[in-house]
């Protein structure tokens, strides 16, 4: 941020809820199918059709709201948001306005500024407010210029997909805070199965409200940037917008309240519509749906059904497994990773080694393979068993790397692998002594030099012994024996 | 031709007539009269004859089990019918054929009814004279120089002119009761939520309700029993048990407390209407009912409140007619915005456009609080007025309309005068309670006059019984 300026950022995140059927009808939420095949009179907005709230969508929204710390209102009101667009079949979106489904949330999450290379500088716990999260329906999709040039097509398969719109307080001051917050939301919603969280596919979308001011001054005029479809683009779009606004103001200009679009190819934002063209949504209570009433018992039931949430788990990992906050964040990136890690701990009884293997080998391989941990051949129990074999000196750390590579590539358990490959570490001192004797006998010249005072040759004898053992000799034992033999 | 349900069922049971014969006779009559009366927008001839022929086989048994077995019915053309054009009296839906059937219509058919056609109406049910139809006005069979009332003018005339036994209309501010009054038939608007709105093309969603027309109270009671009840496709439909409305018709009104609000008998009320309605109330009193004076202090606001709420909802409900999907699209448009504007400008009639503009304004940012929100607050006060009134009485009696039918063209250029015609009916929709209009007299020039009986929520049986007592 340029010296002497402060940015104020608020975010609106639209999360598609992972339900089988649409929010107000029984149609499937699958989008990849034949255009307009997953439709019915209700989601087509045919005259006379009426919405009926889907219970599954309501539960999903409830879990999501609770998971990000919001309070669910026992009564909320659906409202119509009126505007014309070809992929909005009723000419209004059923949303919520005055009395939203949930309100008053605060999240406490890790956030860090990043250096030029994108590396975190210092992780800090920060608090951000969430104003509200309300339930609404998604619109369809307009597709332009396919087949017939100059024509547009409307696909309503997505119309009526349930959304939770999560509106933050204007609490973010940097683009990385915004980045970390959306990453937190995505991680949490994915974790409880409320949202697939795939930003490229649009099932998590983000609009950023940005303004700048001199510290201590009231809020400046804000712009809203829409259409940001990755975490990285959120950060970039906000930084672009901050720099643009500071430039405009420093050049004596004025910020116009407007809606802008992020263009990922050009790394910049553009004006989409000015304040004059802003929609007047003419919100009013949706007369086709009675007020949404939920009981305290229903809310409590949902609360109890929630699993341990990623941020809670991260904090527990820090305490229980002595991880750095950052490592704990990495190991709670997904429920699958965190579960895997804890299974490794359980089977190995060594949380430090488990963390080391996870943070180095496992995550590196996953990144290379661009795969989900559940899809890999490596079983957490087997990694745990392998760590136990290291700890009880059955195999060396070096052999372990080979065992790991084998388990990663082909699966299998470490006992079978080391037996089949003959990789069991030699801890039998007599056997090691025998190899050392051979190495000494075969290298008389080096023995002479050593005895003449070249003690650094110690490493040579140890290395030769390990090599002769095929890497299986216990290195500490080799060290001790070589030292004794050479006197 | 006497087409009442009891009469037809008697003929069917005795074998003196068959559904196919009755249906053919009704269709013939429709064809003979439709050029003049313009009652039907679509005549469902082939399907009706086919269904009637199928019904012939077991009609003697069916009359025992199905309340509307072999009964010719007509349905207002704002209720969706699979495969049958549903126009809403509008150019914008001129060729629209829905892929599904409204719940109320499906229930009629399940009860054995034979749908003979879809009736004319004011465009999107907006009007009080049926002159706002894109397909021309309906004429009052009592006197063809007069309007039949609206917006369910076609459904009222279908029953009045013996073009069906019973019919369905929709009532947002009086659209069943006022034409029933003008045409001399019985018409009922049930409690909001009593009949599913699924498949009824919405005008004002918080006010719309489907209801029956009939030649007599019993036919209305029977038809209401068929169409009433919870529908899982309409979240605003009620779980309240549906009583046997026909069994409730004892004609006994002893001790029934009838509230009479002086607000509805003052200035602007036609003298003959006043006399007839007062005489009808007197008649009920003679039969043992007790007349009590009640007050509805916020009556003077009802037309304003109604035209704010109804138009606001309509402006949103009619947004879907944008030229993108079904129905009419202006072909000469070059941009999206032109397509919207031209399709809607050419597709909607003047009254519909007027109401869309009024409603859009009432909901606009900066005006919402002063108009829509305030109207909702007054609506709540009206509900309180009625709750208080029903502490003192069981039913409320008023005229259905301030005048008998007026002449075609008489109020076409004076929308405000037309709106004021709804003064006694709109309140009922705002409050959500049920009401009936029953014929209670005839003016000196031979035009029917209607008595409106209003009940508390879900008190249809009591209303029907009082109307039945009045009728006999």
PDB file of C-alpha atoms in Angstrom, chain B residues 222-415:
ATOM      1  CA  UNK B 222     -69.881 -28.556  -4.148  1.00  0.00           C
ATOM      2  CA  UNK B 223     -67.304 -27.077  -6.519  1.00  0.00           C
ATOM      3  CA  UNK B 224     -65.463 -25.372  -3.687  1.00  0.00           C
ATOM      4  CA  UNK B 225     -65.257 -28.705  -1.874  1.00  0.00           C
ATOM      5  CA  UNK B 226     -63.578 -30.172  -4.948  1.00  0.00           C
ATOM      6  CA  UNK B 227     -60.936 -27.501  -5.463  1.00  0.00           C
ATOM      7  CA  UNK B 228     -60.119 -26.625  -1.827  1.00  0.00           C
ATOM      8  CA  UNK B 229     -57.251 -28.037   0.172  1.00  0.00           C
ATOM      9  CA  UNK B 230     -53.535 -28.092   0.745  1.00  0.00           C
ATOM     10  CA  UNK B 231     -51.284 -28.347  -2.292  1.00  0.00           C
ATOM     11  CA  UNK B 232     -47.614 -29.097  -1.835  1.00  0.00           C
ATOM     12  CA  UNK B 233     -46.873 -27.000  -4.902  1.00  0.00           C
ATOM     13  CA  UNK B 234     -48.272 -23.878  -3.254  1.00  0.00           C
ATOM     14  CA  UNK B 235     -46.482 -22.869  -0.042  1.00  0.00           C
ATOM     15  CA  UNK B 236     -49.271 -20.428   0.770  1.00  0.00           C
ATOM     16  CA  UNK B 237     -52.020 -23.068   0.623  1.00  0.00           C
ATOM     17  CA  UNK B 238     -53.495 -24.000   3.989  1.00  0.00           C
ATOM     18  CA  UNK B 239     -53.484 -27.273   5.905  1.00  0.00           C
ATOM     19  CA  UNK B 240     -56.901 -26.409   7.363  1.00  0.00           C
ATOM     20  CA  UNK B 241     -59.288 -29.351   6.992  1.00  0.00           C
ATOM     21  CA  UNK B 242     -61.832 -28.985   4.173  1.00  0.00           C
ATOM     22  CA  UNK B 243     -65.325 -29.487   5.616  1.00  0.00           C
ATOM     23  CA  UNK B 244     -68.253 -30.906   3.647  1.00  0.00           C
ATOM     24  CA  UNK B 245     -69.659 -27.657   2.308  1.00  0.00           C
ATOM     25  CA  UNK B 246     -72.776 -29.281   0.825  1.00  0.00           C
ATOM     26  CA  UNK B 247     -73.713 -30.904   4.140  1.00  0.00           C
ATOM     27  CA  UNK B 248     -73.377 -27.548   5.820  1.00  0.00           C
ATOM     28  CA  UNK B 249     -76.308 -26.184   3.792  1.00  0.00           C
ATOM     29  CA  UNK B 250     -79.096 -26.521   6.386  1.00  0.00           C
ATOM     30  CA  UNK B 251     -80.698 -23.150   5.733  1.00  0.00           C
ATOM     31  CA  UNK B 252     -80.818 -22.593   9.476  1.00  0.00           C
ATOM     32  CA  UNK B 253     -79.633 -19.098  10.374  1.00  0.00           C
ATOM     33  CA  UNK B 254     -81.187 -18.825  13.829  1.00  0.00           C
ATOM     34  CA  UNK B 255     -78.904 -16.842  16.106  1.00  0.00           C
ATOM     35  CA  UNK B 256     -76.478 -16.037  13.319  1.00  0.00           C
ATOM     36  CA  UNK B 257     -75.083 -12.577  14.012  1.00  0.00           C
ATOM     37  CA  UNK B 258     -74.884 -10.530  10.842  1.00  0.00           C
ATOM     38  CA  UNK B 259     -72.749  -7.415  11.057  1.00  0.00           C
ATOM     39  CA  UNK B 260     -73.744  -4.438   8.974  1.00  0.00           C
ATOM     40  CA  UNK B 261     -71.113  -1.715   8.559  1.00  0.00           C
ATOM     41  CA  UNK B 262     -72.688   1.717   7.916  1.00  0.00           C
ATOM     42  CA  UNK B 263     -69.507   2.637   5.973  1.00  0.00           C
ATOM     43  CA  UNK B 264     -70.766   0.426   3.138  1.00  0.00           C
ATOM     44  CA  UNK B 265     -74.215   1.966   2.891  1.00  0.00           C
ATOM     45  CA  UNK B 266     -73.363   5.638   2.515  1.00  0.00           C
ATOM     46  CA  UNK B 267     -72.542   8.037  -0.252  1.00  0.00           C
ATOM     47  CA  UNK B 268     -71.975   6.650  -3.752  1.00  0.00           C
ATOM     48  CA  UNK B 269     -74.252   3.649  -3.262  1.00  0.00           C
ATOM     49  CA  UNK B 270     -76.962   3.231  -5.872  1.00  0.00           C
ATOM     50  CA  UNK B 271     -80.390   3.607  -4.283  1.00  0.00           C
ATOM     51  CA  UNK B 272     -81.794   0.418  -5.805  1.00  0.00           C
ATOM     52  CA  UNK B 273     -78.767  -1.556  -4.699  1.00  0.00           C
ATOM     53  CA  UNK B 274     -79.166  -0.184  -1.198  1.00  0.00           C
ATOM     54  CA  UNK B 275     -82.828  -1.137  -1.077  1.00  0.00           C
ATOM     55  CA  UNK B 276     -82.253  -4.655  -2.389  1.00  0.00           C
ATOM     56  CA  UNK B 277     -79.337  -5.408  -0.071  1.00  0.00           C
ATOM     57  CA  UNK B 278     -81.156  -4.036   2.969  1.00  0.00           C
ATOM     58  CA  UNK B 279     -84.192  -6.127   2.063  1.00  0.00           C
ATOM     59  CA  UNK B 280     -82.011  -9.231   1.797  1.00  0.00           C
ATOM     60  CA  UNK B 281     -80.540  -8.572   5.229  1.00  0.00           C
ATOM     61  CA  UNK B 282     -84.027  -8.038   6.579  1.00  0.00           C
ATOM     62  CA  UNK B 283     -85.084 -11.357   5.107  1.00  0.00           C
ATOM     63  CA  UNK B 284     -82.275 -13.153   6.918  1.00  0.00           C
ATOM     64  CA  UNK B 285     -83.291 -11.378  10.109  1.00  0.00           C
ATOM     65  CA  UNK B 286     -86.828 -12.657   9.668  1.00  0.00           C
ATOM     66  CA  UNK B 287     -85.418 -16.144   9.448  1.00  0.00           C
ATOM     67  CA  UNK B 288     -83.836 -15.793  12.852  1.00  0.00           C
ATOM     68  CA  UNK B 289     -80.535 -14.058  12.200  1.00  0.00           C
ATOM     69  CA  UNK B 290     -79.571 -11.191  14.424  1.00  0.00           C
ATOM     70  CA  UNK B 291     -78.399  -7.950  12.828  1.00  0.00           C
ATOM     71  CA  UNK B 292     -75.662  -6.063  14.666  1.00  0.00           C
ATOM     72  CA  UNK B 293     -74.062  -2.803  13.720  1.00  0.00           C
ATOM     73  CA  UNK B 294     -70.310  -3.010  13.322  1.00  0.00           C
ATOM     74  CA  UNK B 295     -67.746  -0.553  12.120  1.00  0.00           C
ATOM     75  CA  UNK B 296     -64.879  -0.865   9.692  1.00  0.00           C
ATOM     76  CA  UNK B 297     -63.177   2.442  10.437  1.00  0.00           C
ATOM     77  CA  UNK B 298     -60.424   2.202   7.839  1.00  0.00           C
ATOM     78  CA  UNK B 299     -62.750   1.492   4.903  1.00  0.00           C
ATOM     79  CA  UNK B 300     -62.018   4.824   3.279  1.00  0.00           C
ATOM     80  CA  UNK B 301     -58.435   3.798   2.568  1.00  0.00           C
ATOM     81  CA  UNK B 302     -59.105   0.461   0.924  1.00  0.00           C
ATOM     82  CA  UNK B 303     -59.026   1.432  -2.730  1.00  0.00           C
ATOM     83  CA  UNK B 304     -55.738   3.317  -2.305  1.00  0.00           C
ATOM     84  CA  UNK B 305     -54.182   0.486  -0.322  1.00  0.00           C
ATOM     85  CA  UNK B 306     -55.394  -2.108  -2.779  1.00  0.00           C
ATOM     86  CA  UNK B 307     -54.115  -0.301  -5.842  1.00  0.00           C
ATOM     87  CA  UNK B 308     -50.685   0.152  -4.260  1.00  0.00           C
ATOM     88  CA  UNK B 309     -50.226  -3.451  -3.150  1.00  0.00           C
ATOM     89  CA  UNK B 310     -51.860  -5.102  -6.131  1.00  0.00           C
ATOM     90  CA  UNK B 311     -49.944  -3.043  -8.671  1.00  0.00           C
ATOM     91  CA  UNK B 312     -46.641  -3.451  -6.816  1.00  0.00           C
ATOM     92  CA  UNK B 313     -46.959  -7.230  -6.893  1.00  0.00           C
ATOM     93  CA  UNK B 314     -48.212  -7.139 -10.465  1.00  0.00           C
ATOM     94  CA  UNK B 315     -45.223  -5.099 -11.634  1.00  0.00           C
ATOM     95  CA  UNK B 316     -42.992  -7.913 -10.405  1.00  0.00           C
ATOM     96  CA  UNK B 317     -45.213 -10.809 -11.481  1.00  0.00           C
ATOM     97  CA  UNK B 318     -45.455  -9.510 -15.019  1.00  0.00           C
ATOM     98  CA  UNK B 319     -41.705  -8.917 -15.384  1.00  0.00           C
ATOM     99  CA  UNK B 320     -41.284 -12.423 -16.814  1.00  0.00           C
ATOM    100  CA  UNK B 321     -43.163 -11.405 -19.949  1.00  0.00           C
ATOM    101  CA  UNK B 322     -40.079  -9.885 -21.495  1.00  0.00           C
ATOM    102  CA  UNK B 323     -40.044 -11.328 -24.995  1.00  0.00           C
ATOM    103  CA  UNK B 324     -37.201 -13.746 -24.153  1.00  0.00           C
ATOM    104  CA  UNK B 325     -39.099 -16.987 -23.745  1.00  0.00           C
ATOM    105  CA  UNK B 326     -42.755 -17.892 -24.410  1.00  0.00           C
ATOM    106  CA  UNK B 327     -45.214 -15.623 -26.047  1.00  0.00           C
ATOM    107  CA  UNK B 328     -44.930 -12.464 -27.997  1.00  0.00           C
ATOM    108  CA  UNK B 329     -41.615 -10.877 -29.058  1.00  0.00           C
ATOM    109  CA  UNK B 330     -41.279  -7.642 -31.003  1.00  0.00           C
ATOM    110  CA  UNK B 331     -39.284  -8.688 -34.035  1.00  0.00           C
ATOM    111  CA  UNK B 332     -37.957  -5.335 -35.144  1.00  0.00           C
ATOM    112  CA  UNK B 333     -35.898  -4.776 -31.959  1.00  0.00           C
ATOM    113  CA  UNK B 334     -32.130  -4.610 -32.456  1.00  0.00           C
ATOM    114  CA  UNK B 335     -30.835  -4.597 -28.886  1.00  0.00           C
ATOM    115  CA  UNK B 336     -31.803  -6.398 -25.715  1.00  0.00           C
ATOM    116  CA  UNK B 337     -33.203  -3.252 -24.204  1.00  0.00           C
ATOM    117  CA  UNK B 338     -35.225  -2.547 -27.345  1.00  0.00           C
ATOM    118  CA  UNK B 339     -36.535  -6.093 -27.322  1.00  0.00           C
ATOM    119  CA  UNK B 340     -37.754  -5.683 -23.742  1.00  0.00           C
ATOM    120  CA  UNK B 341     -39.312  -2.300 -24.316  1.00  0.00           C
ATOM    121  CA  UNK B 342     -40.969  -3.033 -27.638  1.00  0.00           C
ATOM    122  CA  UNK B 343     -42.205  -6.509 -26.690  1.00  0.00           C
ATOM    123  CA  UNK B 344     -43.780  -5.180 -23.522  1.00  0.00           C
ATOM    124  CA  UNK B 345     -45.090  -2.031 -25.143  1.00  0.00           C
ATOM    125  CA  UNK B 346     -46.767  -3.938 -27.963  1.00  0.00           C
ATOM    126  CA  UNK B 347     -47.670  -7.042 -25.979  1.00  0.00           C
ATOM    127  CA  UNK B 348     -49.462  -5.454 -23.019  1.00  0.00           C
ATOM    128  CA  UNK B 349     -52.655  -3.406 -23.130  1.00  0.00           C
ATOM    129  CA  UNK B 350     -53.078   0.083 -21.690  1.00  0.00           C
ATOM    130  CA  UNK B 351     -54.520  -0.917 -18.295  1.00  0.00           C
ATOM    131  CA  UNK B 352     -51.815  -3.509 -17.666  1.00  0.00           C
ATOM    132  CA  UNK B 353     -49.116  -1.001 -18.552  1.00  0.00           C
ATOM    133  CA  UNK B 354     -50.733   1.581 -16.304  1.00  0.00           C
ATOM    134  CA  UNK B 355     -50.675  -0.835 -13.380  1.00  0.00           C
ATOM    135  CA  UNK B 356     -47.104  -1.959 -14.041  1.00  0.00           C
ATOM    136  CA  UNK B 357     -46.006   1.666 -13.962  1.00  0.00           C
ATOM    137  CA  UNK B 358     -47.966   2.398 -10.782  1.00  0.00           C
ATOM    138  CA  UNK B 359     -46.520  -0.675  -9.074  1.00  0.00           C
ATOM    139  CA  UNK B 360     -42.978  -0.030 -10.229  1.00  0.00           C
ATOM    140  CA  UNK B 361     -43.232   3.456  -8.831  1.00  0.00           C
ATOM    141  CA  UNK B 362     -44.663   2.269  -5.509  1.00  0.00           C
ATOM    142  CA  UNK B 363     -41.680  -0.045  -5.017  1.00  0.00           C
ATOM    143  CA  UNK B 364     -39.018   2.382  -6.192  1.00  0.00           C
ATOM    144  CA  UNK B 365     -36.140   3.361  -4.011  1.00  0.00           C
ATOM    145  CA  UNK B 366     -37.113   6.497  -2.131  1.00  0.00           C
ATOM    146  CA  UNK B 367     -40.848   5.845  -2.493  1.00  0.00           C
ATOM    147  CA  UNK B 368     -41.175   2.367  -1.003  1.00  0.00           C
ATOM    148  CA  UNK B 369     -41.723   3.607   2.553  1.00  0.00           C
ATOM    149  CA  UNK B 370     -44.275   6.222   1.561  1.00  0.00           C
ATOM    150  CA  UNK B 371     -46.305   3.900  -0.648  1.00  0.00           C
ATOM    151  CA  UNK B 372     -45.855   0.144  -0.472  1.00  0.00           C
ATOM    152  CA  UNK B 373     -44.731  -0.011   3.118  1.00  0.00           C
ATOM    153  CA  UNK B 374     -47.414   2.367   4.332  1.00  0.00           C
ATOM    154  CA  UNK B 375     -50.042   0.456   2.375  1.00  0.00           C
ATOM    155  CA  UNK B 376     -48.940  -2.739   4.133  1.00  0.00           C
ATOM    156  CA  UNK B 377     -49.337  -1.036   7.487  1.00  0.00           C
ATOM    157  CA  UNK B 378     -52.861   0.098   6.629  1.00  0.00           C
ATOM    158  CA  UNK B 379     -53.559  -3.428   5.398  1.00  0.00           C
ATOM    159  CA  UNK B 380     -52.690  -4.653   8.884  1.00  0.00           C
ATOM    160  CA  UNK B 381     -55.094  -2.089  10.359  1.00  0.00           C
ATOM    161  CA  UNK B 382     -57.832  -3.396   8.078  1.00  0.00           C
ATOM    162  CA  UNK B 383     -57.107  -6.914   9.321  1.00  0.00           C
ATOM    163  CA  UNK B 384     -57.493  -5.609  12.856  1.00  0.00           C
ATOM    164  CA  UNK B 385     -60.817  -3.952  11.924  1.00  0.00           C
ATOM    165  CA  UNK B 386     -62.122  -7.291  10.712  1.00  0.00           C
ATOM    166  CA  UNK B 387     -60.776  -9.229  13.693  1.00  0.00           C
ATOM    167  CA  UNK B 388     -62.625  -6.813  15.950  1.00  0.00           C
ATOM    168  CA  UNK B 389     -65.786  -6.953  13.872  1.00  0.00           C
ATOM    169  CA  UNK B 390     -65.805 -10.755  14.029  1.00  0.00           C
ATOM    170  CA  UNK B 391     -65.790 -10.524  17.812  1.00  0.00           C
ATOM    171  CA  UNK B 392     -69.261  -9.023  17.487  1.00  0.00           C
ATOM    172  CA  UNK B 393     -70.686 -10.896  14.520  1.00  0.00           C
ATOM    173  CA  UNK B 394     -70.394 -14.132  12.546  1.00  0.00           C
ATOM    174  CA  UNK B 395     -70.823 -12.712   9.060  1.00  0.00           C
ATOM    175  CA  UNK B 396     -70.727  -9.259   7.541  1.00  0.00           C
ATOM    176  CA  UNK B 397     -73.251  -8.209   4.895  1.00  0.00           C
ATOM    177  CA  UNK B 398     -72.588  -5.493   2.305  1.00  0.00           C
ATOM    178  CA  UNK B 399     -73.503  -4.804  -1.294  1.00  0.00           C
ATOM    179  CA  UNK B 400     -71.129  -6.577  -3.676  1.00  0.00           C
ATOM    180  CA  UNK B 401     -70.814  -3.527  -5.920  1.00  0.00           C
ATOM    181  CA  UNK B 402     -72.075   0.044  -5.505  1.00  0.00           C
ATOM    182  CA  UNK B 403     -74.103  -0.156  -8.718  1.00  0.00           C
ATOM    183  CA  UNK B 404     -75.604  -2.742 -11.035  1.00  0.00           C
ATOM    184  CA  UNK B 405     -73.771  -3.415 -14.310  1.00  0.00           C
ATOM    185  CA  UNK B 406     -72.840  -0.305 -16.277  1.00  0.00           C
ATOM    186  CA  UNK B 407     -72.905   0.192 -20.026  1.00  0.00           C
ATOM    187  CA  UNK B 408     -70.124  -1.017 -22.271  1.00  0.00           C
ATOM    188  CA  UNK B 409     -67.724   1.887 -22.800  1.00  0.00           C
ATOM    189  CA  UNK B 410     -69.194   3.892 -19.945  1.00  0.00           C
ATOM    190  CA  UNK B 411     -66.104   3.899 -17.725  1.00  0.00           C
ATOM    191  CA  UNK B 412     -63.413   2.871 -20.195  1.00  0.00           C
ATOM    192  CA  UNK B 413     -61.809   6.299 -20.182  1.00  0.00           C
ATOM    193  CA  UNK B 414     -62.114   6.871 -16.463  1.00  0.00           C
ATOM    194  CA  UNK B 415     -59.906   4.349 -14.687  1.00  0.00           C
TER     195      UNK B 415
END
